[in-house]
mmCIF file of C-alpha atoms and ligand atoms in Angstrom:
data_model
loop_
_atom_site.group_PDB
_atom_site.id
_atom_site.type_symbol
_atom_site.label_atom_id
_atom_site.label_comp_id
_atom_site.label_asym_id
_atom_site.label_seq_id
_atom_site.Cartn_x
_atom_site.Cartn_y
_atom_site.Cartn_z
ATOM 1 C CA MET C 1 -0.325 -0.003 -0.765
ATOM 2 C CA LEU C 2 0.505 3.400 -0.588
ATOM 3 C CA GLN C 3 1.708 5.160 2.710
ATOM 4 C CA THR C 4 -0.423 8.785 1.716
ATOM 5 C CA LYS C 5 -0.597 12.388 3.900
ATOM 6 C CA GLY C 6 -3.423 13.994 3.329
ATOM 7 C CA TYR C 7 -6.262 16.635 5.461
ATOM 8 C CA ALA C 8 -9.834 15.562 6.576
ATOM 9 C CA VAL C 9 -12.801 16.241 8.585
ATOM 10 C CA GLN C 10 -13.487 13.409 10.644
ATOM 11 C CA ASP C 11 -17.448 14.587 10.786
ATOM 12 C CA ALA C 12 -20.074 17.214 9.548
ATOM 13 C CA ALA C 13 -18.236 19.832 13.073
ATOM 14 C CA SER C 14 -14.561 19.140 13.546
ATOM 15 C CA GLY C 15 -12.664 21.425 11.031
ATOM 16 C CA PHE C 16 -10.245 20.151 9.297
ATOM 17 C CA ALA C 17 -6.163 18.719 10.579
ATOM 18 C CA SER C 18 -4.500 15.697 8.242
ATOM 19 C CA PHE C 19 -4.642 12.752 7.760
ATOM 20 C CA ASP C 20 -2.158 10.306 7.048
ATOM 21 C CA PHE C 21 -3.976 7.126 4.815
ATOM 22 C CA GLU C 22 -3.021 4.589 2.229
ATOM 23 C CA ARG C 23 -3.222 4.457 -1.255
ATOM 24 C CA ARG C 24 -3.932 1.018 -3.138
ATOM 25 C CA ASP C 25 -0.537 -0.541 -4.703
ATOM 26 C CA LEU C 26 -0.846 0.019 -8.496
ATOM 27 C CA GLY C 27 -2.994 -2.420 -10.545
ATOM 28 C CA ALA C 28 -1.919 -3.027 -14.184
ATOM 29 C CA ASN C 29 -3.762 -0.250 -15.712
ATOM 30 C CA ASP C 30 -3.271 2.167 -12.409
ATOM 31 C CA VAL C 31 -1.604 5.321 -12.392
ATOM 32 C CA LEU C 32 0.137 6.748 -9.757
ATOM 33 C CA ILE C 33 -0.262 10.587 -9.632
ATOM 34 C CA GLU C 34 2.073 13.353 -7.824
ATOM 35 C CA ILE C 35 -1.169 16.087 -6.457
ATOM 36 C CA GLN C 36 0.686 19.574 -6.973
ATOM 37 C CA PHE C 37 -3.055 21.591 -6.858
ATOM 38 C CA CYS C 38 -6.408 20.848 -6.352
ATOM 39 C CA GLY C 39 -9.223 22.545 -6.623
ATOM 40 C CA VAL C 40 -11.758 23.937 -3.446
ATOM 41 C CA CYS C 41 -15.500 23.343 -4.933
ATOM 42 C CA HIS C 42 -19.196 24.253 -3.066
ATOM 43 C CA SER C 43 -19.695 20.361 -3.540
ATOM 44 C CA ASP C 44 -16.520 20.223 -0.810
ATOM 45 C CA ILE C 45 -17.962 22.237 1.453
ATOM 46 C CA HIS C 46 -21.858 20.758 1.478
ATOM 47 C CA GLN C 47 -20.215 16.930 1.374
ATOM 48 C CA ALA C 48 -17.548 18.058 4.608
ATOM 49 C CA ARG C 49 -20.234 19.744 6.441
ATOM 50 C CA ASP C 50 -23.189 16.128 5.801
ATOM 51 C CA GLU C 51 -25.463 19.603 4.126
ATOM 52 C CA TRP C 52 -26.223 16.791 1.356
ATOM 53 C CA GLY C 53 -26.197 14.427 4.100
ATOM 54 C CA GLY C 54 -24.963 10.656 3.374
ATOM 55 C CA SER C 55 -21.903 11.296 4.446
ATOM 56 C CA ILE C 56 -18.951 9.113 5.094
ATOM 57 C CA TYR C 57 -15.201 9.912 7.149
ATOM 58 C CA PRO C 58 -12.601 10.243 8.274
ATOM 59 C CA MET C 59 -13.561 12.334 4.442
ATOM 60 C CA VAL C 60 -10.229 13.947 2.898
ATOM 61 C CA PRO C 61 -12.224 15.870 0.021
ATOM 62 C CA GLY C 62 -11.723 17.281 -3.316
ATOM 63 C CA HIS C 63 -11.929 16.310 -7.105
ATOM 64 C CA GLU C 64 -10.527 19.441 -9.517
ATOM 65 C CA ILE C 65 -6.536 17.636 -8.894
ATOM 66 C CA VAL C 66 -4.045 18.586 -11.160
ATOM 67 C CA GLY C 67 -0.662 16.796 -11.372
ATOM 68 C CA ARG C 68 2.147 14.509 -12.341
ATOM 69 C CA VAL C 69 1.957 10.762 -13.512
ATOM 70 C CA ALA C 70 5.296 9.432 -11.492
ATOM 71 C CA ARG C 71 4.347 5.822 -12.649
ATOM 72 C CA THR C 72 2.489 3.796 -14.686
ATOM 73 C CA GLY C 73 1.196 -0.081 -14.075
ATOM 74 C CA ALA C 74 2.370 -2.374 -17.709
ATOM 75 C CA ASP C 75 -0.426 -2.253 -19.083
ATOM 76 C CA VAL C 76 -0.853 1.471 -18.756
ATOM 77 C CA SER C 77 -0.402 2.947 -22.477
ATOM 78 C CA LYS C 78 -2.454 6.465 -22.320
ATOM 79 C CA PHE C 79 -0.281 8.061 -19.363
ATOM 80 C CA LYS C 80 3.973 8.154 -19.708
ATOM 81 C CA GLU C 81 6.081 8.830 -16.271
ATOM 82 C CA GLY C 82 5.684 13.485 -16.232
ATOM 83 C CA ASP C 83 3.176 13.713 -17.771
ATOM 84 C CA PHE C 84 0.362 16.391 -16.490
ATOM 85 C CA ALA C 85 -2.686 14.551 -15.363
ATOM 86 C CA GLY C 86 -5.939 15.369 -14.191
ATOM 87 C CA VAL C 87 -8.304 13.830 -12.186
ATOM 88 C CA GLY C 88 -12.284 14.942 -11.805
ATOM 89 C CA CYS C 89 -15.502 14.152 -9.791
ATOM 90 C CA PHE C 90 -15.376 9.820 -10.121
ATOM 91 C CA VAL C 91 -12.462 7.850 -10.607
ATOM 92 C CA ASP C 92 -13.902 4.952 -11.885
ATOM 93 C CA SER C 93 -17.392 3.125 -12.983
ATOM 94 C CA CYS C 94 -18.583 -0.441 -14.423
ATOM 95 C CA GLY C 95 -17.736 0.106 -18.466
ATOM 96 C CA ASP C 96 -20.287 -1.970 -19.266
ATOM 97 C CA CYS C 97 -24.243 -0.364 -18.190
ATOM 98 C CA GLU C 98 -26.999 1.715 -21.351
ATOM 99 C CA ASN C 99 -25.069 4.955 -19.413
ATOM 100 C CA CYS C 100 -20.971 3.871 -19.617
ATOM 101 C CA ARG C 101 -21.402 2.909 -22.903
ATOM 102 C CA GLN C 102 -22.973 6.451 -23.184
ATOM 103 C CA ASP C 103 -19.970 7.952 -21.476
ATOM 104 C CA VAL C 104 -21.960 9.178 -18.786
ATOM 105 C CA GLU C 105 -20.414 7.809 -16.467
ATOM 106 C CA GLN C 106 -20.748 9.409 -14.247
ATOM 107 C CA PHE C 107 -24.425 7.860 -14.063
ATOM 108 C CA CYS C 108 -23.213 4.279 -13.770
ATOM 109 C CA LEU C 109 -26.276 2.042 -13.150
ATOM 110 C CA VAL C 110 -23.968 -0.706 -11.349
ATOM 111 C CA HIS C 111 -22.311 2.632 -9.512
ATOM 112 C CA CYS C 112 -20.055 5.901 -9.698
ATOM 113 C CA SER C 113 -17.307 5.516 -7.042
ATOM 114 C CA GLN C 114 -16.606 8.912 -6.298
ATOM 115 C CA THR C 115 -13.155 10.437 -5.834
ATOM 116 C CA TYR C 116 -14.053 10.797 -2.381
ATOM 117 C CA ASN C 117 -17.105 10.712 0.106
ATOM 118 C CA SER C 118 -17.535 7.273 -2.017
ATOM 119 C CA THR C 119 -16.238 3.782 -2.034
ATOM 120 C CA GLU C 120 -14.354 1.661 -5.201
ATOM 121 C CA MET C 121 -16.084 -0.693 -6.885
ATOM 122 C CA ASP C 122 -16.435 -3.372 -4.220
ATOM 123 C CA LYS C 123 -18.742 -0.754 -2.552
ATOM 124 C CA LYS C 124 -16.542 -0.861 0.666
ATOM 125 C CA THR C 125 -13.986 0.657 -0.018
ATOM 126 C CA PRO C 126 -13.985 4.049 0.796
ATOM 127 C CA THR C 127 -12.223 6.560 -1.354
ATOM 128 C CA PHE C 128 -10.183 9.242 -0.772
ATOM 129 C CA GLY C 129 -9.766 12.809 -2.624
ATOM 130 C CA GLY C 130 -7.621 15.730 -3.798
ATOM 131 C CA TYR C 131 -6.584 17.073 -0.118
ATOM 132 C CA SER C 132 -4.025 15.319 -0.652
ATOM 133 C CA SER C 133 -0.321 13.853 -1.768
ATOM 134 C CA GLN C 134 -1.160 11.730 -4.475
ATOM 135 C CA ILE C 135 -4.190 9.689 -5.822
ATOM 136 C CA VAL C 136 -4.552 6.161 -7.266
ATOM 137 C CA VAL C 137 -6.325 5.945 -10.368
ATOM 138 C CA ASP C 138 -7.417 4.542 -13.733
ATOM 139 C CA GLU C 139 -5.882 5.699 -16.129
ATOM 140 C CA ASN C 140 -9.381 5.083 -18.022
ATOM 141 C CA TYR C 141 -10.134 7.448 -15.375
ATOM 142 C CA ALA C 142 -7.641 10.079 -15.767
ATOM 143 C CA LEU C 143 -7.798 13.061 -18.144
ATOM 144 C CA LYS C 144 -4.381 14.695 -20.393
ATOM 145 C CA ILE C 145 -3.447 17.390 -19.846
ATOM 146 C CA SER C 146 -2.338 20.053 -22.553
ATOM 147 C CA ASP C 147 -2.353 23.409 -21.004
ATOM 148 C CA THR C 148 0.572 22.634 -18.655
ATOM 149 C CA GLU C 149 2.095 26.962 -17.942
ATOM 150 C CA ASN C 150 -0.783 26.785 -16.263
ATOM 151 C CA LEU C 151 -1.872 24.159 -14.725
ATOM 152 C CA ALA C 152 -2.687 25.491 -10.728
ATOM 153 C CA ALA C 153 -5.694 27.388 -12.656
ATOM 154 C CA VAL C 154 -6.776 24.030 -15.359
ATOM 155 C CA ALA C 155 -7.331 22.036 -11.966
ATOM 156 C CA PRO C 156 -11.343 23.700 -11.705
ATOM 157 C CA LEU C 157 -11.674 23.198 -15.445
ATOM 158 C CA LEU C 158 -11.929 19.272 -13.781
ATOM 159 C CA CYS C 159 -15.009 19.844 -11.662
ATOM 160 C CA ALA C 160 -16.565 23.014 -12.319
ATOM 161 C CA GLY C 161 -15.442 23.299 -16.422
ATOM 162 C CA ILE C 162 -17.088 20.403 -17.332
ATOM 163 C CA THR C 163 -20.676 21.310 -15.509
ATOM 164 C CA THR C 164 -20.967 23.873 -17.057
ATOM 165 C CA TYR C 165 -19.925 23.247 -20.491
ATOM 166 C CA SER C 166 -21.581 19.452 -20.114
ATOM 167 C CA PRO C 167 -24.588 21.624 -20.539
ATOM 168 C CA LEU C 168 -24.067 24.663 -22.266
ATOM 169 C CA ARG C 169 -23.365 22.082 -25.303
ATOM 170 C CA ARG C 170 -26.220 20.082 -25.062
ATOM 171 C CA PHE C 171 -28.433 22.645 -25.505
ATOM 172 C CA ASN C 172 -26.706 24.469 -28.485
ATOM 173 C CA VAL C 173 -26.174 27.546 -26.822
ATOM 174 C CA ARG C 174 -24.246 29.407 -30.056
ATOM 175 C CA GLU C 175 -23.729 32.760 -31.391
ATOM 176 C CA GLY C 176 -26.920 35.652 -31.409
ATOM 177 C CA GLN C 177 -28.286 33.975 -28.144
ATOM 178 C CA LYS C 178 -29.782 35.348 -24.930
ATOM 179 C CA VAL C 179 -27.820 33.297 -22.199
ATOM 180 C CA GLY C 180 -28.051 34.334 -18.272
ATOM 181 C CA ILE C 181 -25.577 32.442 -15.668
ATOM 182 C CA VAL C 182 -26.725 32.227 -11.897
ATOM 183 C CA GLY C 183 -24.138 33.041 -8.585
ATOM 184 C CA LEU C 184 -21.421 34.729 -9.465
ATOM 185 C CA GLY C 185 -18.595 31.631 -7.983
ATOM 186 C CA GLY C 186 -16.871 29.303 -9.485
ATOM 187 C CA LEU C 187 -19.046 27.607 -11.412
ATOM 188 C CA GLY C 188 -21.006 31.008 -12.126
ATOM 189 C CA HIS C 189 -17.579 32.845 -14.142
ATOM 190 C CA MET C 190 -16.905 29.590 -15.784
ATOM 191 C CA GLY C 191 -19.895 29.510 -17.112
ATOM 192 C CA VAL C 192 -19.346 32.989 -18.354
ATOM 193 C CA LYS C 193 -16.552 32.337 -19.974
ATOM 194 C CA LEU C 194 -17.529 29.199 -21.636
ATOM 195 C CA ALA C 195 -20.542 30.946 -23.162
ATOM 196 C CA ALA C 196 -19.740 33.504 -24.366
ATOM 197 C CA SER C 197 -16.297 32.014 -26.125
ATOM 198 C CA MET C 198 -19.628 30.205 -27.620
ATOM 199 C CA GLY C 199 -20.808 34.086 -29.280
ATOM 200 C CA ALA C 200 -23.495 34.163 -27.121
ATOM 201 C CA GLU C 201 -24.783 37.134 -25.375
ATOM 202 C CA VAL C 202 -24.125 36.493 -21.501
ATOM 203 C CA THR C 203 -25.948 38.435 -18.430
ATOM 204 C CA VAL C 204 -24.918 37.992 -15.205
ATOM 205 C CA PHE C 205 -27.147 37.450 -12.254
ATOM 206 C CA SER C 206 -25.443 39.026 -8.981
ATOM 207 C CA THR C 207 -26.392 39.280 -5.268
ATOM 208 C CA SER C 208 -22.807 41.087 -4.899
ATOM 209 C CA PRO C 209 -22.672 44.574 -7.378
ATOM 210 C CA SER C 210 -18.698 44.111 -5.689
ATOM 211 C CA LYS C 211 -18.937 41.889 -8.306
ATOM 212 C CA GLU C 212 -19.616 43.506 -11.330
ATOM 213 C CA GLN C 213 -16.593 45.093 -13.052
ATOM 214 C CA ASP C 214 -15.040 40.867 -12.121
ATOM 215 C CA ALA C 215 -17.285 39.958 -14.809
ATOM 216 C CA LYS C 216 -17.647 41.857 -17.871
ATOM 217 C CA ASN C 217 -13.588 41.592 -17.572
ATOM 218 C CA LEU C 218 -14.752 37.834 -18.148
ATOM 219 C CA GLY C 219 -16.962 38.222 -20.028
ATOM 220 C CA ALA C 220 -19.721 39.183 -19.590
ATOM 221 C CA HIS C 221 -22.786 41.948 -21.319
ATOM 222 C CA ASN C 222 -24.294 42.624 -19.064
ATOM 223 C CA PHE C 223 -24.627 42.464 -15.536
ATOM 224 C CA VAL C 224 -27.806 42.929 -13.305
ATOM 225 C CA VAL C 225 -28.317 42.710 -9.732
ATOM 226 C CA SER C 226 -30.876 40.334 -9.241
ATOM 227 C CA LYS C 227 -32.043 40.910 -5.549
ATOM 228 C CA GLU C 228 -34.074 43.809 -7.000
ATOM 229 C CA PRO C 229 -37.118 43.104 -8.955
ATOM 230 C CA GLU C 230 -37.113 46.378 -10.592
ATOM 231 C CA ASN C 231 -33.860 45.440 -12.257
ATOM 232 C CA MET C 232 -35.726 42.213 -13.029
ATOM 233 C CA LYS C 233 -38.700 43.568 -14.535
ATOM 234 C CA PRO C 234 -37.982 44.293 -18.046
ATOM 235 C CA LEU C 235 -36.368 41.312 -18.844
ATOM 236 C CA LYS C 236 -38.938 38.865 -18.762
ATOM 237 C CA GLY C 237 -39.034 36.665 -22.129
ATOM 238 C CA LYS C 238 -36.766 37.093 -23.194
ATOM 239 C CA PHE C 239 -33.712 34.630 -22.023
ATOM 240 C CA ASP C 240 -32.790 31.469 -24.329
ATOM 241 C CA PHE C 241 -30.713 29.973 -21.649
ATOM 242 C CA ILE C 242 -30.506 29.864 -18.064
ATOM 243 C CA LEU C 243 -27.599 28.821 -15.787
ATOM 244 C CA ASP C 244 -27.744 28.304 -12.696
ATOM 245 C CA CYS C 245 -25.262 28.099 -9.868
ATOM 246 C CA VAL C 246 -26.364 29.027 -7.252
ATOM 247 C CA SER C 247 -24.696 26.902 -4.197
ATOM 248 C CA ALA C 248 -27.962 28.189 -1.762
ATOM 249 C CA ASN C 249 -31.665 28.250 -1.778
ATOM 250 C CA HIS C 250 -33.326 31.259 -4.010
ATOM 251 C CA ASP C 251 -36.469 31.905 -6.063
ATOM 252 C CA LEU C 252 -36.385 29.510 -9.384
ATOM 253 C CA ALA C 253 -39.419 31.565 -10.621
ATOM 254 C CA VAL C 254 -37.483 34.598 -10.895
ATOM 255 C CA TYR C 255 -35.528 33.420 -13.302
ATOM 256 C CA LEU C 256 -38.053 31.698 -14.603
ATOM 257 C CA ASN C 257 -39.992 34.089 -16.003
ATOM 258 C CA LEU C 258 -37.110 35.598 -17.500
ATOM 259 C CA LEU C 259 -36.734 32.455 -20.958
ATOM 260 C CA LYS C 260 -38.700 33.067 -24.025
ATOM 261 C CA PHE C 261 -41.318 30.742 -25.206
ATOM 262 C CA ASN C 262 -38.806 27.797 -26.135
ATOM 263 C CA GLY C 263 -35.460 28.848 -22.949
ATOM 264 C CA ALA C 264 -34.195 26.201 -20.684
ATOM 265 C CA MET C 265 -33.351 26.514 -17.283
ATOM 266 C CA VAL C 266 -30.087 24.193 -16.527
ATOM 267 C CA LEU C 267 -29.886 24.287 -12.756
ATOM 268 C CA VAL C 268 -26.617 22.770 -11.859
ATOM 269 C CA GLY C 269 -25.804 24.531 -8.047
ATOM 270 C CA ALA C 270 -27.346 22.202 -5.419
ATOM 271 C CA PRO C 271 -28.561 23.924 -2.614
ATOM 272 C CA GLU C 272 -29.888 22.530 0.405
ATOM 273 C CA LYS C 273 -33.665 22.005 0.453
ATOM 274 C CA PRO C 274 -36.236 21.626 -2.255
ATOM 275 C CA ALA C 275 -37.308 24.244 -4.301
ATOM 276 C CA GLU C 276 -40.485 25.153 -4.500
ATOM 277 C CA VAL C 277 -41.195 25.268 -9.181
ATOM 278 C CA ASN C 278 -44.884 27.029 -9.661
ATOM 279 C CA ALA C 279 -45.874 24.657 -13.107
ATOM 280 C CA PHE C 280 -47.775 28.170 -14.741
ATOM 281 C CA SER C 281 -43.808 29.358 -15.051
ATOM 282 C CA LEU C 282 -43.126 25.747 -17.212
ATOM 283 C CA ILE C 283 -46.420 26.613 -18.228
ATOM 284 C CA SER C 284 -46.310 29.612 -20.120
ATOM 285 C CA ASN C 285 -43.725 30.435 -23.070
ATOM 286 C CA ASN C 286 -42.844 26.446 -23.015
ATOM 287 C CA ARG C 287 -39.880 26.540 -21.612
ATOM 288 C CA THR C 288 -37.590 23.925 -19.938
ATOM 289 C CA LEU C 289 -36.758 23.522 -16.777
ATOM 290 C CA ALA C 290 -33.210 20.348 -16.539
ATOM 291 C CA GLY C 291 -30.095 19.688 -13.960
ATOM 292 C CA SER C 292 -27.050 18.630 -15.242
ATOM 293 C CA GLY C 293 -24.174 16.271 -13.245
ATOM 294 C CA ILE C 294 -21.072 17.237 -14.693
ATOM 295 C CA GLY C 295 -19.849 15.505 -17.000
ATOM 296 C CA GLY C 296 -17.745 12.121 -18.832
ATOM 297 C CA ILE C 297 -14.479 11.116 -19.029
ATOM 298 C CA ALA C 298 -14.803 11.966 -22.701
ATOM 299 C CA GLU C 299 -16.931 15.017 -22.595
ATOM 300 C CA THR C 300 -14.854 15.929 -19.456
ATOM 301 C CA GLN C 301 -11.746 15.823 -21.991
ATOM 302 C CA GLU C 302 -13.274 17.206 -25.047
ATOM 303 C CA MET C 303 -13.644 20.990 -22.787
ATOM 304 C CA LEU C 304 -10.531 20.514 -21.863
ATOM 305 C CA ASP C 305 -8.998 20.514 -24.917
ATOM 306 C CA TYR C 306 -11.401 23.001 -25.446
ATOM 307 C CA CYS C 307 -10.101 25.127 -23.450
ATOM 308 C CA ALA C 308 -7.044 24.518 -24.204
ATOM 309 C CA GLU C 309 -7.723 25.890 -27.877
ATOM 310 C CA LYS C 310 -9.496 29.377 -26.458
ATOM 311 C CA GLY C 311 -6.797 29.855 -23.853
ATOM 312 C CA ILE C 312 -9.197 29.835 -21.161
ATOM 313 C CA THR C 313 -9.059 28.182 -17.581
ATOM 314 C CA SER C 314 -10.520 29.835 -14.289
ATOM 315 C CA ASP C 315 -9.204 32.623 -12.420
ATOM 316 C CA ILE C 316 -7.530 31.735 -9.026
ATOM 317 C CA GLU C 317 -6.358 31.748 -5.679
ATOM 318 C CA ILE C 318 -3.391 29.389 -4.297
ATOM 319 C CA ILE C 319 -3.841 28.675 -1.223
ATOM 320 C CA GLN C 320 -1.690 27.179 1.860
ATOM 321 C CA ILE C 321 -3.577 23.074 3.265
ATOM 322 C CA GLN C 322 -3.295 25.641 5.912
ATOM 323 C CA ASP C 323 -6.396 27.807 4.955
ATOM 324 C CA ILE C 324 -8.368 25.904 4.005
ATOM 325 C CA GLU C 325 -10.849 26.361 6.742
ATOM 326 C CA LYS C 326 -10.850 30.382 5.572
ATOM 327 C CA ALA C 327 -10.751 29.828 1.847
ATOM 328 C CA TYR C 328 -13.827 28.468 3.214
ATOM 329 C CA GLU C 329 -15.790 30.290 4.720
ATOM 330 C CA ARG C 330 -15.235 33.401 2.599
ATOM 331 C CA THR C 331 -16.701 30.713 -0.122
ATOM 332 C CA ILE C 332 -19.768 31.033 1.985
ATOM 333 C CA LYS C 333 -19.640 34.264 1.985
ATOM 334 C CA SER C 334 -20.066 33.989 -1.659
ATOM 335 C CA ASP C 335 -16.432 36.139 -1.544
ATOM 336 C CA VAL C 336 -14.071 34.157 -3.719
ATOM 337 C CA ARG C 337 -12.932 35.728 -7.014
ATOM 338 C CA TYR C 338 -13.081 33.126 -8.068
ATOM 339 C CA ARG C 339 -11.551 29.671 -7.140
ATOM 340 C CA PHE C 340 -9.594 28.634 -4.443
ATOM 341 C CA VAL C 341 -7.017 26.566 -5.641
ATOM 342 C CA ILE C 342 -4.896 24.757 -2.341
ATOM 343 C CA ASN C 343 -1.208 23.945 -2.950
ATOM 344 C CA MET C 344 -0.552 21.036 -2.671
ATOM 345 C CA GLN C 345 3.543 21.239 -2.300
ATOM 346 C CA SER C 346 1.682 23.361 1.595
ATOM 347 C CA LEU C 347 1.208 19.732 3.022
ATOM 348 C CA GLY C 348 5.101 18.888 2.689
ATOM 349 C CA GLN C 349 4.359 21.925 6.190
ATOM 350 C CA VAL C 350 2.909 19.620 8.238
HETATM 351 P P1 NAP Q 401 -19.093 28.805 -5.143
HETATM 352 O O1 NAP Q 401 -17.880 29.357 -6.236
HETATM 353 O O2 NAP Q 401 -19.579 28.868 -4.232
HETATM 354 O O3 NAP Q 401 -20.132 30.455 -5.928
HETATM 355 C C1 NAP Q 401 -21.948 30.253 -5.680
HETATM 356 C C2 NAP Q 401 -22.264 31.459 -5.476
HETATM 357 O O4 NAP Q 401 -23.697 31.394 -5.255
HETATM 358 C C3 NAP Q 401 -21.801 32.296 -5.205
HETATM 359 O O5 NAP Q 401 -20.751 33.282 -5.373
HETATM 360 C C4 NAP Q 401 -23.041 33.766 -5.152
HETATM 361 O O6 NAP Q 401 -22.860 34.112 -6.266
HETATM 362 C C5 NAP Q 401 -23.513 33.146 -4.984
HETATM 363 N N1 NAP Q 401 -25.239 32.892 -4.423
HETATM 364 C C6 NAP Q 401 -24.552 32.391 -2.741
HETATM 365 N N2 NAP Q 401 -25.190 31.896 -1.674
HETATM 366 C C7 NAP Q 401 -26.069 33.128 -2.442
HETATM 367 C C8 NAP Q 401 -27.656 32.694 -1.732
HETATM 368 N N3 NAP Q 401 -28.322 33.560 -0.438
HETATM 369 N N4 NAP Q 401 -28.440 33.747 -3.118
HETATM 370 C C9 NAP Q 401 -28.313 34.009 -3.931
HETATM 371 N N5 NAP Q 401 -26.724 34.195 -4.904
HETATM 372 C C10 NAP Q 401 -26.074 32.703 -3.636
HETATM 373 O O7 NAP Q 401 -20.216 27.030 -5.441
HETATM 374 P P2 NAP Q 401 -20.216 27.084 -6.458
HETATM 375 O O8 NAP Q 401 -18.507 26.163 -6.711
HETATM 376 O O9 NAP Q 401 -19.421 27.264 -7.781
HETATM 377 O O10 NAP Q 401 -21.316 26.324 -6.392
HETATM 378 C C11 NAP Q 401 -21.691 26.499 -6.896
HETATM 379 C C12 NAP Q 401 -23.446 25.070 -6.066
HETATM 380 O O11 NAP Q 401 -22.439 24.237 -7.900
HETATM 381 C C13 NAP Q 401 -22.826 24.691 -5.240
HETATM 382 O O12 NAP Q 401 -23.591 24.079 -4.349
HETATM 383 C C14 NAP Q 401 -22.752 22.761 -5.968
HETATM 384 O O13 NAP Q 401 -22.434 22.050 -4.848
HETATM 385 C C15 NAP Q 401 -22.955 22.681 -7.088
HETATM 386 N N6 NAP Q 401 -21.827 22.107 -8.086
HETATM 387 C C16 NAP Q 401 -23.054 21.014 -9.379
HETATM 388 C C17 NAP Q 401 -22.634 19.741 -9.849
HETATM 389 C C18 NAP Q 401 -23.336 19.393 -10.608
HETATM 390 O O14 NAP Q 401 -22.542 18.363 -11.095
HETATM 391 N N7 NAP Q 401 -24.237 19.862 -10.730
HETATM 392 C C19 NAP Q 401 -20.973 19.920 -9.974
HETATM 393 C C20 NAP Q 401 -20.009 21.468 -9.059
HETATM 394 C C21 NAP Q 401 -20.969 21.540 -8.646
HETATM 395 P P3 NAP Q 401 -22.752 36.184 -6.109
HETATM 396 O O15 NAP Q 401 -22.158 36.426 -5.307
HETATM 397 O O16 NAP Q 401 -23.185 36.639 -7.987
HETATM 398 O O17 NAP Q 401 -24.192 35.500 -5.228
HETATM 399 ZN ZN1 ZN Q 402 -17.051 20.412 -8.050
#
């Protein structure tokens, strides 16, 4: 077994402390990745604090992982030692069910082994995420990274990037369309960059007036302070597509009403409590309300290659692992610009 250093919570209220654990020895198809950077997703906070229920402890969060391949198993062909590699929200699936065969392994009908707060395919061995020194993963579930100059800023693409890219592609967002992005955090700011890169006219809906200039710099054309009902009235029925990236409970009707005929709103934000939906906000204009969960391996690779080609990375603030609690508090206060990324070398100092 491979001795690994990490940072873990012991229960929903414990806070983080160093945690040594073992990774499995390399199998024939596995790669060992020395983790250099790991993004901090709001899902880490939801799960570390058991806001979605069913959390497994001790928990080493982190699913925006980038690093270097340190060793490869005997049958590995996709990577060689020294290559850069990424790991996103899941590390295994059956590979054979209807969903895996359609490249949506995140919805594997047998078991999607998530990167942390989950179990391996045996449904027993706990998985530990990227707030750690190294990870062992089947090469088929690791991503190739070509933009190696901006490694830290590529890390958030592994979750925030694919989670916003996938629904934008599924709903064929394109030039000439009006797109709304709700909530300018880690996911939201990637949504702005990606939707703008696809040619859409992008409007950010934010509760933080101070983010206006940033929104424009990220590529948004318009910025609306969503707390003011007066600001929303003239926008009724104007949008083709809205991506809701908000981490806390809020009124969906406010945004559904902004959709034009056949418009769609996709929820990627995952607040603690269910939302209420009035049927008439959907009946009017034949609107669609949908959800979207990360993306499969093939689409994640497509997104990484697309971002490398377009020069798209995340706007980040690099932190040391010792500052993780402070980063969580700032994220919860919507004071993240726009993704915290942990420099995992700081683990060596704990
Ligand atoms: P984040 O960086 O904390 O961003 C969330 C943003 O939501 C905040 O910056 C803020 O933007 C807005 N917001 C926060 N509290 C609000 C409130 N009370 N009312 C209205 N707006 C509020 O979080 P993230 O990492 O982007 O994640 C966002 C959500 O997506 C989380 O729930 C996360 O678990 C979920 N997620 C889902 C998937 C998926 O596959 N579907 C994948 C990853 C994450 P403003 O300051 O602009 O208002
Ligand atoms: Zn995430």
